[in-house]
PDB file of C-alpha atoms and ligand atoms in Angstrom:
ATOM      1  CA  MET A   1      20.869 -16.370   8.193  1.00  0.00           C
ATOM      2  CA  ALA A   2      17.227 -16.280   7.777  1.00  0.00           C
ATOM      3  CA  GLN A   3      17.009 -12.703   6.804  1.00  0.00           C
ATOM      4  CA  GLU A   4      19.658 -13.091   4.001  1.00  0.00           C
ATOM      5  CA  GLN A   5      18.102 -15.980   2.677  1.00  0.00           C
ATOM      6  CA  TRP A   6      14.598 -14.475   2.610  1.00  0.00           C
ATOM      7  CA  ALA A   7      16.509 -11.282   0.453  1.00  0.00           C
ATOM      8  CA  ALA A   8      17.813 -14.107  -1.679  1.00  0.00           C
ATOM      9  CA  VAL A   9      14.960 -15.350  -2.921  1.00  0.00           C
ATOM     10  CA  ASP A  10      13.134 -12.435  -3.365  1.00  0.00           C
ATOM     11  CA  GLU A  11      16.635 -11.353  -5.164  1.00  0.00           C
ATOM     12  CA  TYR A  12      16.053 -14.915  -7.485  1.00  0.00           C
ATOM     13  CA  LEU A  13      12.462 -14.559  -7.739  1.00  0.00           C
ATOM     14  CA  GLY A  14      11.957 -10.641  -8.524  1.00  0.00           C
ATOM     15  CA  GLU A  15      14.683 -10.550 -11.256  1.00  0.00           C
ATOM     16  CA  ARG A  16      12.941 -12.951 -12.954  1.00  0.00           C
ATOM     17  CA  TYR A  17       9.529 -12.215 -13.394  1.00  0.00           C
ATOM     18  CA  ALA A  18       9.191  -8.552 -11.540  1.00  0.00           C
ATOM     19  CA  PRO A  19      12.234  -7.239 -12.695  1.00  0.00           C
ATOM     20  CA  GLU A  20      12.426  -3.254 -12.274  1.00  0.00           C
ATOM     21  CA  ASP A  21      12.904  -1.003 -15.283  1.00  0.00           C
ATOM     22  CA  PRO A  22      14.895   1.705 -15.371  1.00  0.00           C
ATOM     23  CA  VAL A  23      12.010   4.127 -14.040  1.00  0.00           C
ATOM     24  CA  LEU A  24      11.535   2.153 -10.978  1.00  0.00           C
ATOM     25  CA  ILE A  25      15.236   2.177 -10.676  1.00  0.00           C
ATOM     26  CA  ALA A  26      15.245   5.681 -10.721  1.00  0.00           C
ATOM     27  CA  ALA A  27      12.618   6.121  -8.087  1.00  0.00           C
ATOM     28  CA  ARG A  28      13.950   4.080  -5.908  1.00  0.00           C
ATOM     29  CA  ARG A  29      17.340   5.929  -5.968  1.00  0.00           C
ATOM     30  CA  ALA A  30      15.708   9.585  -5.992  1.00  0.00           C
ATOM     31  CA  ALA A  31      14.118   7.959  -2.869  1.00  0.00           C
ATOM     32  CA  ASP A  32      17.707   7.447  -1.039  1.00  0.00           C
ATOM     33  CA  GLU A  33      19.133  10.448  -2.253  1.00  0.00           C
ATOM     34  CA  ALA A  34      16.572  12.427  -0.362  1.00  0.00           C
ATOM     35  CA  GLY A  35      17.524  10.474   2.773  1.00  0.00           C
ATOM     36  CA  LEU A  36      13.597   8.554   2.783  1.00  0.00           C
ATOM     37  CA  PRO A  37      12.660   5.276   4.838  1.00  0.00           C
ATOM     38  CA  ARG A  38      13.605   2.434   2.850  1.00  0.00           C
ATOM     39  CA  VAL A  39      10.189   1.349   3.425  1.00  0.00           C
ATOM     40  CA  ALA A  40       8.547   0.759  -0.254  1.00  0.00           C
ATOM     41  CA  VAL A  41       7.217  -2.135  -1.572  1.00  0.00           C
ATOM     42  CA  SER A  42       9.708  -4.475  -2.794  1.00  0.00           C
ATOM     43  CA  PRO A  43       9.183  -5.475  -6.709  1.00  0.00           C
ATOM     44  CA  LEU A  44       7.494  -8.752  -5.862  1.00  0.00           C
ATOM     45  CA  GLN A  45       5.159  -7.242  -3.731  1.00  0.00           C
ATOM     46  CA  GLY A  46       4.340  -4.298  -6.263  1.00  0.00           C
ATOM     47  CA  ARG A  47       3.801  -7.002  -8.988  1.00  0.00           C
ATOM     48  CA  PHE A  48       1.676  -8.618  -6.468  1.00  0.00           C
ATOM     49  CA  LEU A  49      -0.098  -5.259  -6.475  1.00  0.00           C
ATOM     50  CA  GLN A  50      -0.364  -5.057  -9.849  1.00  0.00           C
ATOM     51  CA  VAL A  51      -1.708  -8.998 -10.131  1.00  0.00           C
ATOM     52  CA  LEU A  52      -4.620  -7.589  -7.642  1.00  0.00           C
ATOM     53  CA  ALA A  53      -5.620  -4.594  -9.674  1.00  0.00           C
ATOM     54  CA  ARG A  54      -5.629  -6.400 -12.379  1.00  0.00           C
ATOM     55  CA  THR A  55      -7.868  -9.267 -10.498  1.00  0.00           C
ATOM     56  CA  VAL A  56     -10.426  -6.550  -9.978  1.00  0.00           C
ATOM     57  CA  GLN A  57     -10.327  -4.642 -13.184  1.00  0.00           C
ATOM     58  CA  ALA A  58      -9.361  -1.498 -11.418  1.00  0.00           C
ATOM     59  CA  ARG A  59      -9.753   1.489 -13.229  1.00  0.00           C
ATOM     60  CA  ARG A  60      -9.934   3.562 -10.406  1.00  0.00           C
ATOM     61  CA  ILE A  61      -6.935   3.243  -7.200  1.00  0.00           C
ATOM     62  CA  LEU A  62      -6.787   4.980  -3.847  1.00  0.00           C
ATOM     63  CA  GLU A  63      -3.487   4.757  -2.195  1.00  0.00           C
ATOM     64  CA  ILE A  64      -3.283   6.042   1.494  1.00  0.00           C
ATOM     65  CA  GLY A  65       0.405   6.507   2.146  1.00  0.00           C
ATOM     66  CA  THR A  66       2.497   7.510  -0.972  1.00  0.00           C
ATOM     67  CA  LEU A  67       6.358   8.039   0.082  1.00  0.00           C
ATOM     68  CA  ALA A  68       8.192   8.517  -3.000  1.00  0.00           C
ATOM     69  CA  GLY A  69       5.467   6.911  -5.351  1.00  0.00           C
ATOM     70  CA  TYR A  70       6.902   3.326  -5.887  1.00  0.00           C
ATOM     71  CA  SER A  71       3.897   1.616  -5.111  1.00  0.00           C
ATOM     72  CA  THR A  72       2.420   4.050  -7.298  1.00  0.00           C
ATOM     73  CA  ILE A  73       3.948   3.260  -9.792  1.00  0.00           C
ATOM     74  CA  TRP A  74       3.829  -0.341  -9.838  1.00  0.00           C
ATOM     75  CA  LEU A  75      -0.353   0.250  -9.112  1.00  0.00           C
ATOM     76  CA  GLY A  76      -0.563   2.971 -11.758  1.00  0.00           C
ATOM     77  CA  ARG A  77       1.163   0.555 -14.754  1.00  0.00           C
ATOM     78  CA  ALA A  78      -2.185  -1.644 -13.944  1.00  0.00           C
ATOM     79  CA  LEU A  79      -4.669   0.561 -14.853  1.00  0.00           C
ATOM     80  CA  PRO A  80      -5.862   1.236 -18.153  1.00  0.00           C
ATOM     81  CA  ALA A  81      -5.284   4.549 -20.079  1.00  0.00           C
ATOM     82  CA  ASP A  82      -8.007   6.185 -18.964  1.00  0.00           C
ATOM     83  CA  GLY A  83      -7.725   5.182 -15.146  1.00  0.00           C
ATOM     84  CA  ARG A  84      -7.043   7.227 -12.187  1.00  0.00           C
ATOM     85  CA  LEU A  85      -5.360   7.032  -8.879  1.00  0.00           C
ATOM     86  CA  VAL A  86      -5.105   8.853  -6.024  1.00  0.00           C
ATOM     87  CA  THR A  87      -2.362   9.107  -3.778  1.00  0.00           C
ATOM     88  CA  LEU A  88      -2.601  10.590  -0.424  1.00  0.00           C
ATOM     89  CA  GLU A  89       0.483  11.951   1.554  1.00  0.00           C
ATOM     90  CA  HIS A  90       1.008  14.097   4.518  1.00  0.00           C
ATOM     91  CA  ASP A  91       4.865  15.203   3.907  1.00  0.00           C
ATOM     92  CA  PRO A  92       5.602  17.547   0.918  1.00  0.00           C
ATOM     93  CA  ALA A  93       8.904  16.707   0.870  1.00  0.00           C
ATOM     94  CA  HIS A  94       7.793  12.848  -0.042  1.00  0.00           C
ATOM     95  CA  ALA A  95       5.065  14.068  -2.155  1.00  0.00           C
ATOM     96  CA  GLU A  96       7.039  16.550  -4.038  1.00  0.00           C
ATOM     97  CA  ILE A  97       9.601  13.333  -5.123  1.00  0.00           C
ATOM     98  CA  ALA A  98       6.976  11.155  -6.262  1.00  0.00           C
ATOM     99  CA  ARG A  99       5.333  13.941  -8.520  1.00  0.00           C
ATOM    100  CA  ALA A 100       8.621  13.883 -10.079  1.00  0.00           C
ATOM    101  CA  ASN A 101       8.932  10.063 -10.193  1.00  0.00           C
ATOM    102  CA  LEU A 102       5.367   9.585 -11.564  1.00  0.00           C
ATOM    103  CA  ALA A 103       5.859  12.205 -14.509  1.00  0.00           C
ATOM    104  CA  ARG A 104       9.273  10.230 -14.910  1.00  0.00           C
ATOM    105  CA  ALA A 105       6.798   7.201 -15.381  1.00  0.00           C
ATOM    106  CA  GLY A 106       4.558   8.627 -17.855  1.00  0.00           C
ATOM    107  CA  LEU A 107       1.792   8.765 -14.989  1.00  0.00           C
ATOM    108  CA  ASP A 108       1.181  12.464 -14.028  1.00  0.00           C
ATOM    109  CA  GLU A 109      -1.628  12.321 -15.996  1.00  0.00           C
ATOM    110  CA  VAL A 110      -3.225   9.207 -14.468  1.00  0.00           C
ATOM    111  CA  ALA A 111      -1.836   9.747 -10.827  1.00  0.00           C
ATOM    112  CA  GLU A 112      -2.752  12.502  -8.251  1.00  0.00           C
ATOM    113  CA  VAL A 113      -0.878  13.104  -5.278  1.00  0.00           C
ATOM    114  CA  ARG A 114      -2.844  15.066  -2.389  1.00  0.00           C
ATOM    115  CA  VAL A 115      -0.773  16.398   0.253  1.00  0.00           C
ATOM    116  CA  GLY A 116      -2.373  16.419   3.553  1.00  0.00           C
ATOM    117  CA  ALA A 117      -3.295  14.248   6.890  1.00  0.00           C
ATOM    118  CA  ALA A 118      -5.171  11.184   5.134  1.00  0.00           C
ATOM    119  CA  LEU A 119      -7.626  11.706   7.653  1.00  0.00           C
ATOM    120  CA  ASP A 120      -8.237  15.276   6.456  1.00  0.00           C
ATOM    121  CA  THR A 121      -7.885  14.644   2.810  1.00  0.00           C
ATOM    122  CA  LEU A 122      -9.866  11.326   3.278  1.00  0.00           C
ATOM    123  CA  PRO A 123     -13.386  13.184   3.482  1.00  0.00           C
ATOM    124  CA  GLU A 124     -12.867  15.038   0.241  1.00  0.00           C
ATOM    125  CA  LEU A 125     -13.380  11.826  -1.522  1.00  0.00           C
ATOM    126  CA  VAL A 126     -16.798  10.879  -0.190  1.00  0.00           C
ATOM    127  CA  GLY A 127     -18.755  10.468  -3.534  1.00  0.00           C
ATOM    128  CA  GLU A 128     -15.830   8.499  -5.660  1.00  0.00           C
ATOM    129  CA  VAL A 129     -16.116   4.877  -5.897  1.00  0.00           C
ATOM    130  CA  PHE A 130     -12.584   2.839  -5.919  1.00  0.00           C
ATOM    131  CA  ASP A 131     -12.026  -0.587  -6.984  1.00  0.00           C
ATOM    132  CA  LEU A 132      -9.204  -1.141  -4.642  1.00  0.00           C
ATOM    133  CA  VAL A 133      -7.608   0.557  -1.854  1.00  0.00           C
ATOM    134  CA  PHE A 134      -4.134   0.467  -0.675  1.00  0.00           C
ATOM    135  CA  VAL A 135      -3.800   1.200   2.992  1.00  0.00           C
ATOM    136  CA  ASP A 136       0.162   1.891   3.883  1.00  0.00           C
ATOM    137  CA  ALA A 137       0.354   5.040   5.558  1.00  0.00           C
ATOM    138  CA  ASP A 138       1.083   5.884   9.639  1.00  0.00           C
ATOM    139  CA  ARG A 139      -0.207   2.542  11.252  1.00  0.00           C
ATOM    140  CA  PRO A 140      -2.005   4.167  14.929  1.00  0.00           C
ATOM    141  CA  SER A 141      -4.917   5.250  12.097  1.00  0.00           C
ATOM    142  CA  VAL A 142      -4.878   2.156  10.023  1.00  0.00           C
ATOM    143  CA  PRO A 143      -8.245   0.823  11.906  1.00  0.00           C
ATOM    144  CA  GLU A 144      -9.719   4.686  10.441  1.00  0.00           C
ATOM    145  CA  TYR A 145      -7.989   4.385   7.253  1.00  0.00           C
ATOM    146  CA  PHE A 146      -9.379   0.949   6.969  1.00  0.00           C
ATOM    147  CA  ARG A 147     -12.968   2.182   8.085  1.00  0.00           C
ATOM    148  CA  TRP A 148     -12.551   5.325   5.049  1.00  0.00           C
ATOM    149  CA  ALA A 149     -11.773   2.314   2.137  1.00  0.00           C
ATOM    150  CA  LEU A 150     -14.671   0.633   2.771  1.00  0.00           C
ATOM    151  CA  GLU A 151     -16.759   3.444   2.430  1.00  0.00           C
ATOM    152  CA  LEU A 152     -15.128   4.022  -0.879  1.00  0.00           C
ATOM    153  CA  THR A 153     -14.673   1.112  -2.585  1.00  0.00           C
ATOM    154  CA  ARG A 154     -17.122  -0.569  -4.695  1.00  0.00           C
ATOM    155  CA  PRO A 155     -18.696  -3.998  -3.760  1.00  0.00           C
ATOM    156  CA  GLY A 156     -16.300  -6.423  -5.256  1.00  0.00           C
ATOM    157  CA  GLY A 157     -13.662  -4.586  -4.920  1.00  0.00           C
ATOM    158  CA  LEU A 158     -10.074  -4.798  -2.740  1.00  0.00           C
ATOM    159  CA  VAL A 159      -8.754  -3.282   0.287  1.00  0.00           C
ATOM    160  CA  VAL A 160      -5.121  -3.926   1.210  1.00  0.00           C
ATOM    161  CA  VAL A 161      -3.691  -3.363   4.193  1.00  0.00           C
ATOM    162  CA  ASP A 162       0.252  -3.120   4.016  1.00  0.00           C
ATOM    163  CA  ASN A 163       2.434  -3.728   7.146  1.00  0.00           C
ATOM    164  CA  VAL A 164      -0.064  -5.898   9.534  1.00  0.00           C
ATOM    165  CA  VAL A 165       2.010  -8.275  11.308  1.00  0.00           C
ATOM    166  CA  ARG A 166       5.441  -6.019  12.177  1.00  0.00           C
ATOM    167  CA  ARG A 167       7.672  -8.805  12.622  1.00  0.00           C
ATOM    168  CA  GLY A 168       5.087 -10.655  14.767  1.00  0.00           C
ATOM    169  CA  ALA A 169       4.947  -8.074  17.194  1.00  0.00           C
ATOM    170  CA  VAL A 170       1.311  -7.753  16.559  1.00  0.00           C
ATOM    171  CA  VAL A 171       0.702 -10.495  19.240  1.00  0.00           C
ATOM    172  CA  ASP A 172       2.925  -9.194  21.850  1.00  0.00           C
ATOM    173  CA  GLU A 173      -0.064  -7.498  23.724  1.00  0.00           C
ATOM    174  CA  ALA A 174       2.878  -6.445  26.758  1.00  0.00           C
ATOM    175  CA  ASN A 175       4.429  -3.999  23.680  1.00  0.00           C
ATOM    176  CA  LEU A 176       1.869  -1.027  23.893  1.00  0.00           C
ATOM    177  CA  ASP A 177       3.838   0.577  21.198  1.00  0.00           C
ATOM    178  CA  ALA A 178       0.926   3.082  19.126  1.00  0.00           C
ATOM    179  CA  GLU A 179       1.883   1.588  16.076  1.00  0.00           C
ATOM    180  CA  LEU A 180       1.047  -2.080  17.343  1.00  0.00           C
ATOM    181  CA  ARG A 181      -1.830  -0.831  18.682  1.00  0.00           C
ATOM    182  CA  GLY A 182      -3.220   0.581  15.822  1.00  0.00           C
ATOM    183  CA  VAL A 183      -2.663  -2.573  14.043  1.00  0.00           C
ATOM    184  CA  ARG A 184      -4.493  -4.744  16.901  1.00  0.00           C
ATOM    185  CA  ARG A 185      -7.321  -2.672  16.544  1.00  0.00           C
ATOM    186  CA  PHE A 186      -7.193  -2.981  13.043  1.00  0.00           C
ATOM    187  CA  HIS A 187      -7.526  -6.809  13.603  1.00  0.00           C
ATOM    188  CA  GLU A 188     -10.339  -6.354  15.913  1.00  0.00           C
ATOM    189  CA  LEU A 189     -12.405  -4.543  13.588  1.00  0.00           C
ATOM    190  CA  LEU A 190     -11.718  -6.354  10.740  1.00  0.00           C
ATOM    191  CA  ALA A 191     -13.066  -9.442  13.086  1.00  0.00           C
ATOM    192  CA  ALA A 192     -16.290  -7.530  13.462  1.00  0.00           C
ATOM    193  CA  GLU A 193     -17.254  -6.507   9.786  1.00  0.00           C
ATOM    194  CA  PRO A 194     -19.624  -8.037   7.943  1.00  0.00           C
ATOM    195  CA  ARG A 195     -19.262  -6.146   4.855  1.00  0.00           C
ATOM    196  CA  ALA A 196     -15.842  -7.593   4.041  1.00  0.00           C
ATOM    197  CA  MET A 197     -14.008 -10.862   3.656  1.00  0.00           C
ATOM    198  CA  ALA A 198     -10.703 -11.013   4.834  1.00  0.00           C
ATOM    199  CA  THR A 199      -7.646 -12.781   5.445  1.00  0.00           C
ATOM    200  CA  SER A 200      -4.179 -11.712   6.009  1.00  0.00           C
ATOM    201  CA  ILE A 201      -0.874 -13.161   4.803  1.00  0.00           C
ATOM    202  CA  GLN A 202       2.412 -13.301   6.916  1.00  0.00           C
ATOM    203  CA  THR A 203       5.172 -12.557   4.515  1.00  0.00           C
ATOM    204  CA  VAL A 204       9.209 -13.009   4.635  1.00  0.00           C
ATOM    205  CA  GLY A 205      11.441 -11.283   2.062  1.00  0.00           C
ATOM    206  CA  ALA A 206      13.958  -8.405   1.487  1.00  0.00           C
ATOM    207  CA  LYS A 207      12.217  -6.166   3.965  1.00  0.00           C
ATOM    208  CA  GLY A 208      12.027  -8.959   6.737  1.00  0.00           C
ATOM    209  CA  HIS A 209       9.076 -10.520   8.767  1.00  0.00           C
ATOM    210  CA  ASP A 210       5.238  -9.024   8.035  1.00  0.00           C
ATOM    211  CA  GLY A 211       2.124  -9.572   6.111  1.00  0.00           C
ATOM    212  CA  PHE A 212      -0.785  -7.791   4.783  1.00  0.00           C
ATOM    213  CA  THR A 213      -4.447  -8.089   4.971  1.00  0.00           C
ATOM    214  CA  LEU A 214      -6.972  -8.599   1.447  1.00  0.00           C
ATOM    215  CA  ALA A 215     -10.432  -7.900   2.145  1.00  0.00           C
ATOM    216  CA  LEU A 216     -12.694  -8.255  -0.490  1.00  0.00           C
ATOM    217  CA  VAL A 217     -15.867  -6.093  -0.459  1.00  0.00           C
ATOM    218  CA  LEU A 218     -19.322  -7.552  -0.126  1.00  0.00           C
ATOM    219  CA  SER A 219     -22.248  -6.533  -2.047  1.00  0.00           C
ATOM    220  CA  GLU A 220     -24.417  -7.179   1.463  1.00  0.00           C
ATOM    221  CA  GLY A 221     -23.115  -6.746   4.999  1.00  0.00           C
TER     222      GLY A 221
HETATM  223  C1  SAM B   1       5.491   3.011   4.176  1.00  0.00           C
HETATM  224  S1  SAM B   1       5.413   4.572   3.427  1.00  0.00           S
HETATM  225  C2  SAM B   1       4.517   4.439   1.948  1.00  0.00           C
HETATM  226  C3  SAM B   1       5.353   3.746   1.073  1.00  0.00           C
HETATM  227  C4  SAM B   1       4.878   3.319  -0.140  1.00  0.00           C
HETATM  228  N1  SAM B   1       3.810   3.128  -0.428  1.00  0.00           N
HETATM  229  C5  SAM B   1       5.508   2.674  -1.223  1.00  0.00           C
HETATM  230  O1  SAM B   1       5.485   1.241  -0.795  1.00  0.00           O
HETATM  231  O2  SAM B   1       6.291   3.203  -2.017  1.00  0.00           O
HETATM  232  C6  SAM B   1       4.324   5.908   4.611  1.00  0.00           C
HETATM  233  C7  SAM B   1       4.391   6.968   4.124  1.00  0.00           C
HETATM  234  O3  SAM B   1       2.577   7.639   4.789  1.00  0.00           O
HETATM  235  C8  SAM B   1       2.806   9.145   5.121  1.00  0.00           C
HETATM  236  N2  SAM B   1       2.185   9.253   6.377  1.00  0.00           N
HETATM  237  C9  SAM B   1       2.054   9.526   7.489  1.00  0.00           C
HETATM  238  N3  SAM B   1       1.516   9.715   8.205  1.00  0.00           N
HETATM  239  C10 SAM B   1       0.444   9.870   7.176  1.00  0.00           C
HETATM  240  C11 SAM B   1      -0.735  10.856   7.426  1.00  0.00           C
HETATM  241  N4  SAM B   1      -1.581  10.975   8.732  1.00  0.00           N
HETATM  242  N5  SAM B   1      -1.293  10.809   6.281  1.00  0.00           N
HETATM  243  C12 SAM B   1      -0.933  10.715   4.861  1.00  0.00           C
HETATM  244  N6  SAM B   1       0.134  10.350   4.806  1.00  0.00           N
HETATM  245  C13 SAM B   1       0.985   9.453   5.964  1.00  0.00           C
HETATM  246  C14 SAM B   1       4.519   8.783   5.259  1.00  0.00           C
HETATM  247  O4  SAM B   1       4.997  10.876   5.223  1.00  0.00           O
HETATM  248  C15 SAM B   1       5.226   8.028   4.254  1.00  0.00           C
HETATM  249  O5  SAM B   1       5.506   8.655   3.188  1.00  0.00           O
HETATM  250 MG1   MG B   2       4.494  -1.098   3.819  1.00  0.00          MG
END
């Protein structure tokens, strides 16, 4: 019952102020038709990413974990015309679908999909500076992605990490699942990180019970 209600509230709010246009609907359909998992952000979460991007006046965004480019479209649309978005994806098939979706969104000049394991492609970005980094790939490597995100984000910029609660399983220390261990290691790392002021917010909605971390990168650690 709770899940049904969360989904109904998501629908009620989403259709009012985060409605999907035909491009977003087509992106979601293309992902479904290719059999991709339904793990993209919801429309309200996409709008949330846009609000954050605009809040930090993002001109350069990095995303780790593209899937079909659904969140990439929301983020790309928050950028100014001369903005830049780099999104990292391990699976070439996902990247191909994402590129088609981004082209349909008119974002192919703005958004670059880089294929490879993110831990291999992140070092290529050394020297670039981002205003916002969205971490949404495999969970075992979240601590490493967060370290990279801190290196690549300007002071005053934001690092957003998705899926950091995992239906509450994050607090079940007996559960030694690799994803959960990665997420717990990330929370420990964050707790000891002087370069960021951070919080984590639990969420419910169409995607169930989960949460995200928001980390503001400080000018001095
Ligand atoms: C949760 S999905 C991303 C969802 C997307 N951000 C959205 O909301 O529309 C995670 C993606 O990360 C990719 N991925 C998994 N391991 C990866 C790795 N080591 N490096 C880069 N991407 C990876 C998966 O193939 C998948 O497409
Ligand atoms: Mg996610």
